[in-house]
mmCIF file of C-alpha atoms in Angstrom:
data_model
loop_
_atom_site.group_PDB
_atom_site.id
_atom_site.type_symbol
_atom_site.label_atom_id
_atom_site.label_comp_id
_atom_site.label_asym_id
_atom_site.label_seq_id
_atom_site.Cartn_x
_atom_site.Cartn_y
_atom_site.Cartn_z
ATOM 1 C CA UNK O 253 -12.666 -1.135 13.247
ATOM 2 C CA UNK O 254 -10.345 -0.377 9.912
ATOM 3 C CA UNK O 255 -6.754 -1.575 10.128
ATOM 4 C CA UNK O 256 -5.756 -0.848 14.338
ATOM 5 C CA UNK O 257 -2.795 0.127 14.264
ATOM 6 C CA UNK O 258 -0.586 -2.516 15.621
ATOM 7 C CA UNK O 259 1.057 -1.237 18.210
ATOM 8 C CA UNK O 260 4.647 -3.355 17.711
ATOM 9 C CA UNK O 261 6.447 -2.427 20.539
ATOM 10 C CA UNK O 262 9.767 -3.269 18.576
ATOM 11 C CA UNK O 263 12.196 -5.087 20.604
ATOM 12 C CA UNK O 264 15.982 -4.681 20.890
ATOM 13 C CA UNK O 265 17.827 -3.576 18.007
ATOM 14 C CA UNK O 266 14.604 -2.867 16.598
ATOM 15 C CA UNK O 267 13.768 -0.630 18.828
ATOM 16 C CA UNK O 268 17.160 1.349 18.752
ATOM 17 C CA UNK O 269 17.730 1.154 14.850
ATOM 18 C CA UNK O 270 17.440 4.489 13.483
ATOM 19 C CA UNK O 271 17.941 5.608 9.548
ATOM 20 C CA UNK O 272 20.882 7.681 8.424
ATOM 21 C CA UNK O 273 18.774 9.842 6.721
ATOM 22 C CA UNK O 274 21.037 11.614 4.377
ATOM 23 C CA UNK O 275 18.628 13.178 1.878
ATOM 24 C CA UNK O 276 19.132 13.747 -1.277
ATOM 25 C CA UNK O 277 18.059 17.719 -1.150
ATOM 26 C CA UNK O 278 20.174 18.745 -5.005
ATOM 27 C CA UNK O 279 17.890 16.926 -6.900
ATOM 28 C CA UNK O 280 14.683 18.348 -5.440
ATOM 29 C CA UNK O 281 13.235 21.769 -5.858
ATOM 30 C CA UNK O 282 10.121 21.808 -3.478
ATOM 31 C CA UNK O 283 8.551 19.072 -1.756
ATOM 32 C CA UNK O 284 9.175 15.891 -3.824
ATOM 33 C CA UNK O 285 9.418 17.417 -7.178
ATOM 34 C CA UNK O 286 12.252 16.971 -9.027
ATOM 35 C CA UNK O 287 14.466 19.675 -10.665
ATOM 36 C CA UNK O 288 15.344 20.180 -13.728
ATOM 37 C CA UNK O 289 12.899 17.638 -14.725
ATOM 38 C CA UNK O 290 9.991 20.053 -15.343
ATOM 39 C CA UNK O 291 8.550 19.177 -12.541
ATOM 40 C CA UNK O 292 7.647 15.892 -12.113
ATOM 41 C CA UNK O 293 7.059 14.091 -8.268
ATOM 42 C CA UNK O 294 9.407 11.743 -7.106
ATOM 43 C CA UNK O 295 8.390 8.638 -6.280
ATOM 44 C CA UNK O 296 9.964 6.424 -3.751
ATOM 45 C CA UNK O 297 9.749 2.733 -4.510
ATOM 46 C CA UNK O 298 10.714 0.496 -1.788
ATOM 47 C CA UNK O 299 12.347 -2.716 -3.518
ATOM 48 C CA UNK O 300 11.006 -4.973 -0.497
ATOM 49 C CA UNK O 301 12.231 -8.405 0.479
ATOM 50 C CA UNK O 302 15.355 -8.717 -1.836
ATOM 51 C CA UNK O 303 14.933 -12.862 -2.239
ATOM 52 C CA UNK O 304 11.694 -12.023 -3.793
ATOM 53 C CA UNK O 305 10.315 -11.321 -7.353
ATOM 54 C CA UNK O 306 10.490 -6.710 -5.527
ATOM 55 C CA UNK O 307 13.533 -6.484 -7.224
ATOM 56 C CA UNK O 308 12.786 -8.150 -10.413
ATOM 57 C CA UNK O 309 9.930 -5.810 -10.857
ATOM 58 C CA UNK O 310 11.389 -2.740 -9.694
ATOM 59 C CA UNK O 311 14.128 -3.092 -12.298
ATOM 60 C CA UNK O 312 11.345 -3.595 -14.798
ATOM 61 C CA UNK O 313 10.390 -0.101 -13.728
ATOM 62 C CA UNK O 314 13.222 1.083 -16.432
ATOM 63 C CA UNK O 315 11.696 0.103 -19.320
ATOM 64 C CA UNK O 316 8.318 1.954 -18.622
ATOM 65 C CA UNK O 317 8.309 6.066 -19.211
ATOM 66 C CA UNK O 318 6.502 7.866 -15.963
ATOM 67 C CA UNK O 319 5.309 11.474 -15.911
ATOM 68 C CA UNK O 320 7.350 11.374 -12.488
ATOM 69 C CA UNK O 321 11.441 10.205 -11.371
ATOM 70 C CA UNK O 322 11.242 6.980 -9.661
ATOM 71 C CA UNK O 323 14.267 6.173 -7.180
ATOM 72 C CA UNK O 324 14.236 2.657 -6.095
ATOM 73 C CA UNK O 325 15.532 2.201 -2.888
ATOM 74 C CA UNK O 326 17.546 -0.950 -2.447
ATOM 75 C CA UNK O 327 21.336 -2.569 -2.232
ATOM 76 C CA UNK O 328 22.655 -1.352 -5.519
ATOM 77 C CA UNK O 329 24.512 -4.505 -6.053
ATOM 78 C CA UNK O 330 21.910 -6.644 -5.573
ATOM 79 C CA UNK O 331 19.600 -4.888 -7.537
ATOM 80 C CA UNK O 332 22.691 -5.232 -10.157
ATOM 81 C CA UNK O 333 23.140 -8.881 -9.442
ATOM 82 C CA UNK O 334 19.443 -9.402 -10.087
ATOM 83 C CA UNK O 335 19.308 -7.652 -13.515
ATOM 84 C CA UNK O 336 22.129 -9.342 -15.280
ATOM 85 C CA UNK O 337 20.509 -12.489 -14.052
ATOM 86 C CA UNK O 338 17.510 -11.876 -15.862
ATOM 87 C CA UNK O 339 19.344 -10.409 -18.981
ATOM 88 C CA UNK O 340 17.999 -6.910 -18.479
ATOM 89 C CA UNK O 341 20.098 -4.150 -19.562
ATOM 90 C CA UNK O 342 18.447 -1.998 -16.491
ATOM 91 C CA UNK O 343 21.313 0.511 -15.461
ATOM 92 C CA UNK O 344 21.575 1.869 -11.819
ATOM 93 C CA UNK O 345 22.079 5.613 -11.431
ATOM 94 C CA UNK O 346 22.290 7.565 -8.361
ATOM 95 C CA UNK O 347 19.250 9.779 -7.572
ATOM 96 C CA UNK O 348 20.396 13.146 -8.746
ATOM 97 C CA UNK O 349 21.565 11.804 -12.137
ATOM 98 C CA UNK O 350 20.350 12.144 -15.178
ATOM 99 C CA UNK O 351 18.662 9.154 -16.648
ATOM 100 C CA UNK O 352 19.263 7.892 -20.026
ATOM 101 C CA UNK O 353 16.708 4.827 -21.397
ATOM 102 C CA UNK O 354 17.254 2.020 -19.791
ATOM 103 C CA UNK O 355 18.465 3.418 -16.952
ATOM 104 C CA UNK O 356 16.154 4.189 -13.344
ATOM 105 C CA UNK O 357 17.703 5.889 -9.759
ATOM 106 C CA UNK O 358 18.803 4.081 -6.888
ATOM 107 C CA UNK O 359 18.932 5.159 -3.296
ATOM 108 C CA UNK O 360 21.850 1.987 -2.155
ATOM 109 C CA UNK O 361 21.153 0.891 0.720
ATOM 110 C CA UNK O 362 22.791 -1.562 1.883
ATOM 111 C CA UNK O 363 21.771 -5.221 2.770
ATOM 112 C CA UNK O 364 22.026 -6.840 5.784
ATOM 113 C CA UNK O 365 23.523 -10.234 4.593
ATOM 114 C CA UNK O 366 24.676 -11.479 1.262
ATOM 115 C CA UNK O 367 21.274 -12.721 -0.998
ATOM 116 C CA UNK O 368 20.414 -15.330 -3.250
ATOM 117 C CA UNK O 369 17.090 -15.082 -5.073
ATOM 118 C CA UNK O 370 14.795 -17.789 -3.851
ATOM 119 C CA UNK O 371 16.346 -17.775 -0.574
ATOM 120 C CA UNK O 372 15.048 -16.272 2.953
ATOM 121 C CA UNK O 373 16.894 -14.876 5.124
ATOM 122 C CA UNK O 374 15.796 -13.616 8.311
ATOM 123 C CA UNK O 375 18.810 -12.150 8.783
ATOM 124 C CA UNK O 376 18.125 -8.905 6.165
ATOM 125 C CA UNK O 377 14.913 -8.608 7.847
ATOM 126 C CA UNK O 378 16.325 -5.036 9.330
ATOM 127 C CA UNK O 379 17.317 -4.281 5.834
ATOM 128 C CA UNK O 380 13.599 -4.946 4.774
ATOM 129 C CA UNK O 381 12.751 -2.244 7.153
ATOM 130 C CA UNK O 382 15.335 0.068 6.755
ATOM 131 C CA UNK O 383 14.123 0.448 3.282
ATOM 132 C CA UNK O 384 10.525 1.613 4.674
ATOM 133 C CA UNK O 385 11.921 3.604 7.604
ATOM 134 C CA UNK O 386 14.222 5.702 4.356
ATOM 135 C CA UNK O 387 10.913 5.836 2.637
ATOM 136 C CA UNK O 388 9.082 7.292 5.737
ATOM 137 C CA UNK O 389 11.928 9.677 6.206
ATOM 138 C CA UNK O 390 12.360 11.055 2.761
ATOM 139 C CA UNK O 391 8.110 11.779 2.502
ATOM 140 C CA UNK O 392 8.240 13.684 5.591
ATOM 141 C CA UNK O 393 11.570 15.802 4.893
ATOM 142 C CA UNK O 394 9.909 16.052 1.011
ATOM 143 C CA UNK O 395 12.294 14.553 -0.525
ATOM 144 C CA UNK O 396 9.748 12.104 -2.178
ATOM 145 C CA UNK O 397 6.229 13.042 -3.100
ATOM 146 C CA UNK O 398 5.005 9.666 -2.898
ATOM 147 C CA UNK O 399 5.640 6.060 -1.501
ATOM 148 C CA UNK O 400 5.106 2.856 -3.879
ATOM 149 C CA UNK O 401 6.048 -0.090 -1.942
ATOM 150 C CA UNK O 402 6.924 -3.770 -3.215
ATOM 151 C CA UNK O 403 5.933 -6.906 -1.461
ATOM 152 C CA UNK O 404 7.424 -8.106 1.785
ATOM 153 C CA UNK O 405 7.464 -11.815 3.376
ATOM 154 C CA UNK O 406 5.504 -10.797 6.881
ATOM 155 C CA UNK O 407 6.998 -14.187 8.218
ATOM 156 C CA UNK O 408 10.812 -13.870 7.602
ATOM 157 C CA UNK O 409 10.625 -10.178 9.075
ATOM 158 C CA UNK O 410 9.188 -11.754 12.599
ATOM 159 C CA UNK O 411 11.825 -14.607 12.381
ATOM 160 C CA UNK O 412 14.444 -11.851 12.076
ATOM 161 C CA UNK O 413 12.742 -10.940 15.649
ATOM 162 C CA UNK O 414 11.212 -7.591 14.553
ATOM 163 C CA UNK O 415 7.369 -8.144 15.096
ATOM 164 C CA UNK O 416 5.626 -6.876 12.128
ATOM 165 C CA UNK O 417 1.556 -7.770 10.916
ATOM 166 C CA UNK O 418 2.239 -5.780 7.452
ATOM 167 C CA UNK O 419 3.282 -2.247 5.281
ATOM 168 C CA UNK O 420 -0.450 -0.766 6.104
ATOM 169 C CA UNK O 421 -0.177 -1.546 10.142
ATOM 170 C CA UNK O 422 3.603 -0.521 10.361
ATOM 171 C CA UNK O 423 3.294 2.525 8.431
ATOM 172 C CA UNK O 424 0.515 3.935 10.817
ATOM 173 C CA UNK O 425 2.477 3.162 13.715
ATOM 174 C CA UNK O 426 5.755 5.364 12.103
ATOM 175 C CA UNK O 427 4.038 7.922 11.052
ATOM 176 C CA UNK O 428 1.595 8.544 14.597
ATOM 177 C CA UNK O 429 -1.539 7.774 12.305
ATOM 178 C CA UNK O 430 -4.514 5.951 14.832
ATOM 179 C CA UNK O 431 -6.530 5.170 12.115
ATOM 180 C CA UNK O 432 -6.110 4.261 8.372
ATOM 181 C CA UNK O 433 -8.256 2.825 5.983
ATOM 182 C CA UNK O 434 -6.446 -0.465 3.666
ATOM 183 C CA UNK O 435 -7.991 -0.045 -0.077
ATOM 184 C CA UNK O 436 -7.623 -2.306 -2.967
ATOM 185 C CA UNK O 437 -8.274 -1.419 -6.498
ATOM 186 C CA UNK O 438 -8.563 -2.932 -9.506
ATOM 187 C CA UNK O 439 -10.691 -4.245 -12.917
ATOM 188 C CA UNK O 440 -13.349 -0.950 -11.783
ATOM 189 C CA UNK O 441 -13.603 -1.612 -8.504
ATOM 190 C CA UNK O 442 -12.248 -0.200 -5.333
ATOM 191 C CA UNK O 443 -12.562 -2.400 -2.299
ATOM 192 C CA UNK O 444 -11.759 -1.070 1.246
ATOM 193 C CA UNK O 445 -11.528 -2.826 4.328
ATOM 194 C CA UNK O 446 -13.267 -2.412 8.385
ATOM 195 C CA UNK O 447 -10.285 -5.106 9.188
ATOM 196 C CA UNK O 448 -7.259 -5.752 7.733
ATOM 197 C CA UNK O 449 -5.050 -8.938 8.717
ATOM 198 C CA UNK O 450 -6.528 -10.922 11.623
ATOM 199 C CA UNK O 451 -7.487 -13.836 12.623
ATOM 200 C CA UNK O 452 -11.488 -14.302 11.531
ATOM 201 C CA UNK O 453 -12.377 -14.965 15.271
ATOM 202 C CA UNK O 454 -11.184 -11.718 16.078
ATOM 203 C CA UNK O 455 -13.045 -9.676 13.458
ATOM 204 C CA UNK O 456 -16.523 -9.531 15.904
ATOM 205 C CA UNK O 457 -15.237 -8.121 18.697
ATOM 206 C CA UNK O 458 -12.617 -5.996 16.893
ATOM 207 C CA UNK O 459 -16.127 -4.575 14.772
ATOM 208 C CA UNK O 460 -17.113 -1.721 16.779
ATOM 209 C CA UNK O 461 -19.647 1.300 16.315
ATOM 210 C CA UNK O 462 -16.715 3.720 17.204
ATOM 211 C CA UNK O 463 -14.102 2.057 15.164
ATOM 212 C CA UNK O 464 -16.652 1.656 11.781
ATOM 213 C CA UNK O 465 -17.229 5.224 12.392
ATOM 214 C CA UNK O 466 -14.051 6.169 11.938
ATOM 215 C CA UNK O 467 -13.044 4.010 9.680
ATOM 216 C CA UNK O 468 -16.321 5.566 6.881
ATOM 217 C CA UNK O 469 -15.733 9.065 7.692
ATOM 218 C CA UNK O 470 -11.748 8.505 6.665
ATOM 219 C CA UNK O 471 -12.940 6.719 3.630
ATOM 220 C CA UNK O 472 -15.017 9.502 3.050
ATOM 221 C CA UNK O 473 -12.586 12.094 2.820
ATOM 222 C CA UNK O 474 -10.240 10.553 1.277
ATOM 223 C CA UNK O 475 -12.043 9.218 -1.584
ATOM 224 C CA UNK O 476 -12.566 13.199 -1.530
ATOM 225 C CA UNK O 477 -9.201 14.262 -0.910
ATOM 226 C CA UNK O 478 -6.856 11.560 -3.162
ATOM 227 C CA UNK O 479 -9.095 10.403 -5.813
ATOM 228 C CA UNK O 480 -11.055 13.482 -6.340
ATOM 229 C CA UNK O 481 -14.761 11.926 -5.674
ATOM 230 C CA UNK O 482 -17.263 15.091 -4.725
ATOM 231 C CA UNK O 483 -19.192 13.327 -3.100
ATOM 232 C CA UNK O 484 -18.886 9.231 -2.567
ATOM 233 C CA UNK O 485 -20.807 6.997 -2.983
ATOM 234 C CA UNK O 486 -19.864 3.773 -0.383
ATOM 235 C CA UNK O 487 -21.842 0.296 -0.585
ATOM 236 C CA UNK O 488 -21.517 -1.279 2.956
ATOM 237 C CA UNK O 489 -21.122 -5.039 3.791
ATOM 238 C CA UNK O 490 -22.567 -7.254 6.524
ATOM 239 C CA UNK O 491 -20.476 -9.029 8.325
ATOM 240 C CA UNK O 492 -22.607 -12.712 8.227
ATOM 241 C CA UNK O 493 -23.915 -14.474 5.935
ATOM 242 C CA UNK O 494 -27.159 -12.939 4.907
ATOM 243 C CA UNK O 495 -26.153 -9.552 6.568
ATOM 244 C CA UNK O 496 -27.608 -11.725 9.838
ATOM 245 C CA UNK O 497 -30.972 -12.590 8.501
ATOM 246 C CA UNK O 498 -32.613 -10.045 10.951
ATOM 247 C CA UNK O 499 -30.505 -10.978 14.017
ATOM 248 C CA UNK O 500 -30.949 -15.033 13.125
ATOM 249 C CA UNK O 501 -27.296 -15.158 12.152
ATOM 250 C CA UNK O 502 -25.350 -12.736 14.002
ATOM 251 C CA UNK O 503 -26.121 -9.238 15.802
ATOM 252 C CA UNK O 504 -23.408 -7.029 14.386
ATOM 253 C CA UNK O 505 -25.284 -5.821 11.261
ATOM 254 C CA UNK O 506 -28.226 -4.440 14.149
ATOM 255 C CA UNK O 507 -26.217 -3.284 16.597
ATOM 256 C CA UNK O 508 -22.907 -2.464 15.079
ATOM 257 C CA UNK O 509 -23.191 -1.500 11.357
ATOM 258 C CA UNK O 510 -27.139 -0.426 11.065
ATOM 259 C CA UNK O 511 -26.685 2.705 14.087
ATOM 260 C CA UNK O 512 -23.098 3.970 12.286
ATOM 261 C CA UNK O 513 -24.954 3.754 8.730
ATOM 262 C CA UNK O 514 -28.045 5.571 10.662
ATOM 263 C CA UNK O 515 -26.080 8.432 11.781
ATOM 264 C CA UNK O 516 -23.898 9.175 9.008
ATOM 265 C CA UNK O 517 -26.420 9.316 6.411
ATOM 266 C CA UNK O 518 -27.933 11.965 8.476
ATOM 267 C CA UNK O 519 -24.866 14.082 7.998
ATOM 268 C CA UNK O 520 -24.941 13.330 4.536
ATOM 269 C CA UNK O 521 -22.432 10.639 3.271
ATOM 270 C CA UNK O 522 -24.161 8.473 1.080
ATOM 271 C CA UNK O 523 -23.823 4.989 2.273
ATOM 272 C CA UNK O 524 -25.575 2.014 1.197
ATOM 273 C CA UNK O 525 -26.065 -1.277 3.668
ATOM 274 C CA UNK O 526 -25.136 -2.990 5.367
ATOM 275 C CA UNK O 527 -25.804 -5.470 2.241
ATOM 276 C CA UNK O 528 -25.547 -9.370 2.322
ATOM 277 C CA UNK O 529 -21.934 -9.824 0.501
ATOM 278 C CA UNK O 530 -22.748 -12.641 -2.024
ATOM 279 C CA UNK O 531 -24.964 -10.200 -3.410
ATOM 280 C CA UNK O 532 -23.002 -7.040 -3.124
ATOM 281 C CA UNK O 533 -20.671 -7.257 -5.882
ATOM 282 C CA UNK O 534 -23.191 -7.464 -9.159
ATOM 283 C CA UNK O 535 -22.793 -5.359 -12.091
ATOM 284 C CA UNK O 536 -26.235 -3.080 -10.935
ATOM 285 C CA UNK O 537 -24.891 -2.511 -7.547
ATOM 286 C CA UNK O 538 -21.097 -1.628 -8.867
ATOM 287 C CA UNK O 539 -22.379 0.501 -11.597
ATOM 288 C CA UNK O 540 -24.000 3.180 -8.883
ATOM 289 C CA UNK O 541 -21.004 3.048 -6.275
ATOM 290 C CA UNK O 542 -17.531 4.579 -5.963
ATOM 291 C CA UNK O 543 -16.411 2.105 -3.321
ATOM 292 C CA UNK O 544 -17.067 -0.878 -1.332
ATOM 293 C CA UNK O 545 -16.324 -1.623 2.009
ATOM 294 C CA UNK O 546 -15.760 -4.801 3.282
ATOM 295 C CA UNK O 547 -15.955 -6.274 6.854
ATOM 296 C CA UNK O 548 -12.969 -8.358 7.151
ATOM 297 C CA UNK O 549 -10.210 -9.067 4.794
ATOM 298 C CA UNK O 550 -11.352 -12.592 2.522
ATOM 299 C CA UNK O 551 -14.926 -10.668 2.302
ATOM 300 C CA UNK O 552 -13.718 -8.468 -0.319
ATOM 301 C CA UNK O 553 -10.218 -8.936 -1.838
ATOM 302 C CA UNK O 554 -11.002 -12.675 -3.027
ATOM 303 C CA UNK O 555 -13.603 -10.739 -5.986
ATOM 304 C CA UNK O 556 -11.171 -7.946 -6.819
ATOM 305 C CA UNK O 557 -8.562 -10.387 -7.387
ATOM 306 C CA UNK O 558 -10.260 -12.322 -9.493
ATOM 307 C CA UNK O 559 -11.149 -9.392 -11.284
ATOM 308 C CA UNK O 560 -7.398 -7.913 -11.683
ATOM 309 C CA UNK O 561 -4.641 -10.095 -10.185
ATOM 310 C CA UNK O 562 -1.324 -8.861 -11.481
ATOM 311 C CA UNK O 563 -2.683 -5.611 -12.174
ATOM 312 C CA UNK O 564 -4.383 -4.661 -8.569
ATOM 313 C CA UNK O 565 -3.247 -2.382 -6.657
ATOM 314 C CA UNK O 566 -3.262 -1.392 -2.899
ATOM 315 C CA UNK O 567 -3.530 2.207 -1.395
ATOM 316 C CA UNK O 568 -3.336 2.958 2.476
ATOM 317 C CA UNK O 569 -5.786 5.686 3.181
ATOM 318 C CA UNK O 570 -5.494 8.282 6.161
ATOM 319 C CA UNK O 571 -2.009 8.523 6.072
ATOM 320 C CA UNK O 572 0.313 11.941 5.942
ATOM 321 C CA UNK O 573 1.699 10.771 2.458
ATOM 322 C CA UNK O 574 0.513 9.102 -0.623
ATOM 323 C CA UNK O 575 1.437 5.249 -0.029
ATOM 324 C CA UNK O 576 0.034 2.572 -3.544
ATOM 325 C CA UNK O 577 1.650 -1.068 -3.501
ATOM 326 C CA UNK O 578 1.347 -4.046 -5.491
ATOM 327 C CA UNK O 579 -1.494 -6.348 -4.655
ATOM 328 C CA UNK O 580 0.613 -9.642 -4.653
ATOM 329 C CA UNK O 581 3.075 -11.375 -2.246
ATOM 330 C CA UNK O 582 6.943 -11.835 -2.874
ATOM 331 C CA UNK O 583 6.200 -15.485 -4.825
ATOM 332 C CA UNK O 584 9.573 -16.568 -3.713
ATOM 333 C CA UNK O 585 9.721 -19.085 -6.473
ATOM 334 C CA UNK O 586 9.414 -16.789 -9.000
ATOM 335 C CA UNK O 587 12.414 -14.496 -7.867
ATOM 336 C CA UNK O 588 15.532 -14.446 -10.772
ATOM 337 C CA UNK O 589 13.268 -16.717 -13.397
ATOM 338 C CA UNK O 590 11.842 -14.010 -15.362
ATOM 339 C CA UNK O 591 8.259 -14.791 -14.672
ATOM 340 C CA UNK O 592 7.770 -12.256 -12.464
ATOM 341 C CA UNK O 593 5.224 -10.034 -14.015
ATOM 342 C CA UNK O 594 5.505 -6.002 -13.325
ATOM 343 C CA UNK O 595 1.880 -4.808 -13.868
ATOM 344 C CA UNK O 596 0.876 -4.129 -10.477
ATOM 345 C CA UNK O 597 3.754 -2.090 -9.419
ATOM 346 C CA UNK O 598 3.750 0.070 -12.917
ATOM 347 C CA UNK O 599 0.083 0.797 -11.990
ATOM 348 C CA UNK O 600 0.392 1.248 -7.982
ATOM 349 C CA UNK O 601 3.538 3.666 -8.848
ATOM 350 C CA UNK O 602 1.197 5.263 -11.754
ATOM 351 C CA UNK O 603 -1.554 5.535 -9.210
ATOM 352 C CA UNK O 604 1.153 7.314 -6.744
ATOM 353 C CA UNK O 605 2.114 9.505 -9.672
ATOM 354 C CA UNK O 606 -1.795 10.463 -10.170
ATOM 355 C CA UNK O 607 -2.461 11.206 -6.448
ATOM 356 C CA UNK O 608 0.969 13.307 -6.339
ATOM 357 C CA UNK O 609 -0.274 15.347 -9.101
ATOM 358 C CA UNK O 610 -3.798 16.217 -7.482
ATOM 359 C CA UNK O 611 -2.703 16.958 -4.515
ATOM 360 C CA UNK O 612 -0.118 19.876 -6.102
ATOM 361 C CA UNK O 613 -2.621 21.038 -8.094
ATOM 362 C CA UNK O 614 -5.088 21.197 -4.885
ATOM 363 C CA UNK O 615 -1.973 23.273 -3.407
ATOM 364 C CA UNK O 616 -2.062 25.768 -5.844
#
């Protein structure tokens, strides 16, 4: 089934941490727009693991004009730290100021333990999450009208000791969501995924009829409901080689996929499959779809990135707030060089700014 929510069971101070969510409520008018700014959403953008190349690109957010106020939330000296190391001229300024070129908001908050680009430290793996928890916080109060996260090192948080599988998984969990939907997007295409981040053993058994079902009617809508689609058009995967070569290679695509796709094209939803995926992703089939959906994780994201790494983008689906992020990892080696390019964040946060602006003008 699409991404199961992980349930964490956070541990210890994990369990007990809680945000000091002081909001920000001057510099917003109604639910994450900004005043005096005619207008425009906020966007949160969560600066992620601070010894990767999330700060580098989030202060490379202040050289690029948005139709929206971004407020980077992050350790304000750090973030400070990191700029004049690259030679940027970025200047910090607290959320409710006004912004002058150059310049971009910052929500401080603080780190954990002192930082050094290149450098883990499991140690500011609370700080990592505090910056999602503030995130969470401020799109429910509505203090942000959108959530634009940078990349986080899944293996340095779990060393800290606070079990974590990824942003998608962790964000469901917060926010009470039992199902979500993980979508990539990128050079025209839009990839979504049945599984998100497990093992390949465990994507059989974690396949079900119930689990695909919910997983293509929440793609449904919200291809509907965030993007604007009338009415989607979805290309379906197999899961084996072949889609199973009639049962010869696997059972799933007969008795998992074929009976969901059977009933739900009866209700209307047009949905193609289940197709063999070294087929699926040719210009003829692309050219008539809106989306395609993927079994397990390497099915589908190894084509869109090769068709738009460094300027992908991810989008969790099914959530009670617009969430985009960048499609790469924190490239550790990267962090303070200058080689960090920004694309994918300026288009996940312009993607945020997008779905933001639908959905108020679906409120009206």
């Amino acid at each position: 089934m699409a991404a199961p929510v992980a349930r964490s069971r956070l541990r210890g101070n994990a369990a007990r941490r809680t945000v000091n969510v002081r909001l920000e409520k001057p510099a917003v008018s109604r639910a994450g727009v900004a005043s005096g700014s005619n207008s425009v959403p906020v966007i949160a953008v969560t600066s992620g693991e601070p010894a990767g190349i999330g700060p580098d690109v989030c202060l490379a957010l202040a050289r690029k004009k948005f139709a929206a106020r971004i407020v980077v939330l992050g350790d304000r000296e750090m973030l400070g730290s990191r700029a004049r190391q690259l030679g940027l001229a970025a200047r910090l300024c607290d959320p409710g100021a006004g912004l002058t070129p150059d310049s971009i908001a910052c929500l401080h908050i603080p780190l954990s333990s002192p930082c050094r680009a290149g450098t883990l430290d499991p140690r500011n793996a609370p700080y990592v999450i505090s910056l999602i928890d503030r995130a969470i916080a401020g799109c429910k109060a509505g203090e942000f009208a959108a959530l634009t996260t940078a990349p986080v090192h899944k293996g340095v948080i779990n060393d800290g000791g606070i079990p974590f599988i990824g942003h998608t998984e962790y964000l469901a969990e917060r926010t009470g969501t039992a199902q979500v939907v993980m979508m990539l997007a990128g050079g025209g295409l839009r990839v979504a995924l049945a599984t998100t981040h497990l093992a390949l053993k465990d994507v059989p058994r974690t396949l079900t009829r119930e689990g695909l079902e919910l997983t293509l009617r929440g793609l449904n809508a919200e291809l509907i409901r965030r993007l604007g689609i009338s009415a989607p058009r979805i290309l379906v995967a197999g899961l084996n080689p072949h889609s199973g070569e009639g049962g010869y290679f696997g059972r799933e695509e007969i008795e998992v996929i074929e009976p969901v796709l059977e009933k739900l094209r009866a209700e209307g939803l047009q949905l193609t499959g289940p197709l063999p995926a070294d087929t699926l992703f040719v210009p003829d089939r692309l050219s008539a779809a809106d989306c395609v959906l993927a079994m397990y994780h390497d099915q589908g994201l190894p084509v869109l990135k090769y068709a738009s790494f460094g300027r992908g983008i991810n989008v969790t689906l099914g959530l009670p707030m617009i969430r985009t992020s960048v499609d790469h990892g924190t490239a550790i080696e990267l962090a303070g060089t200058g080689r960090a390019e920004p694309d994918s964040l300026i288009e996940a946060v312009q993607a945020a700014i997008e779905m933001a602006q639908a959905e108020t003008r679906t409120a009206r």
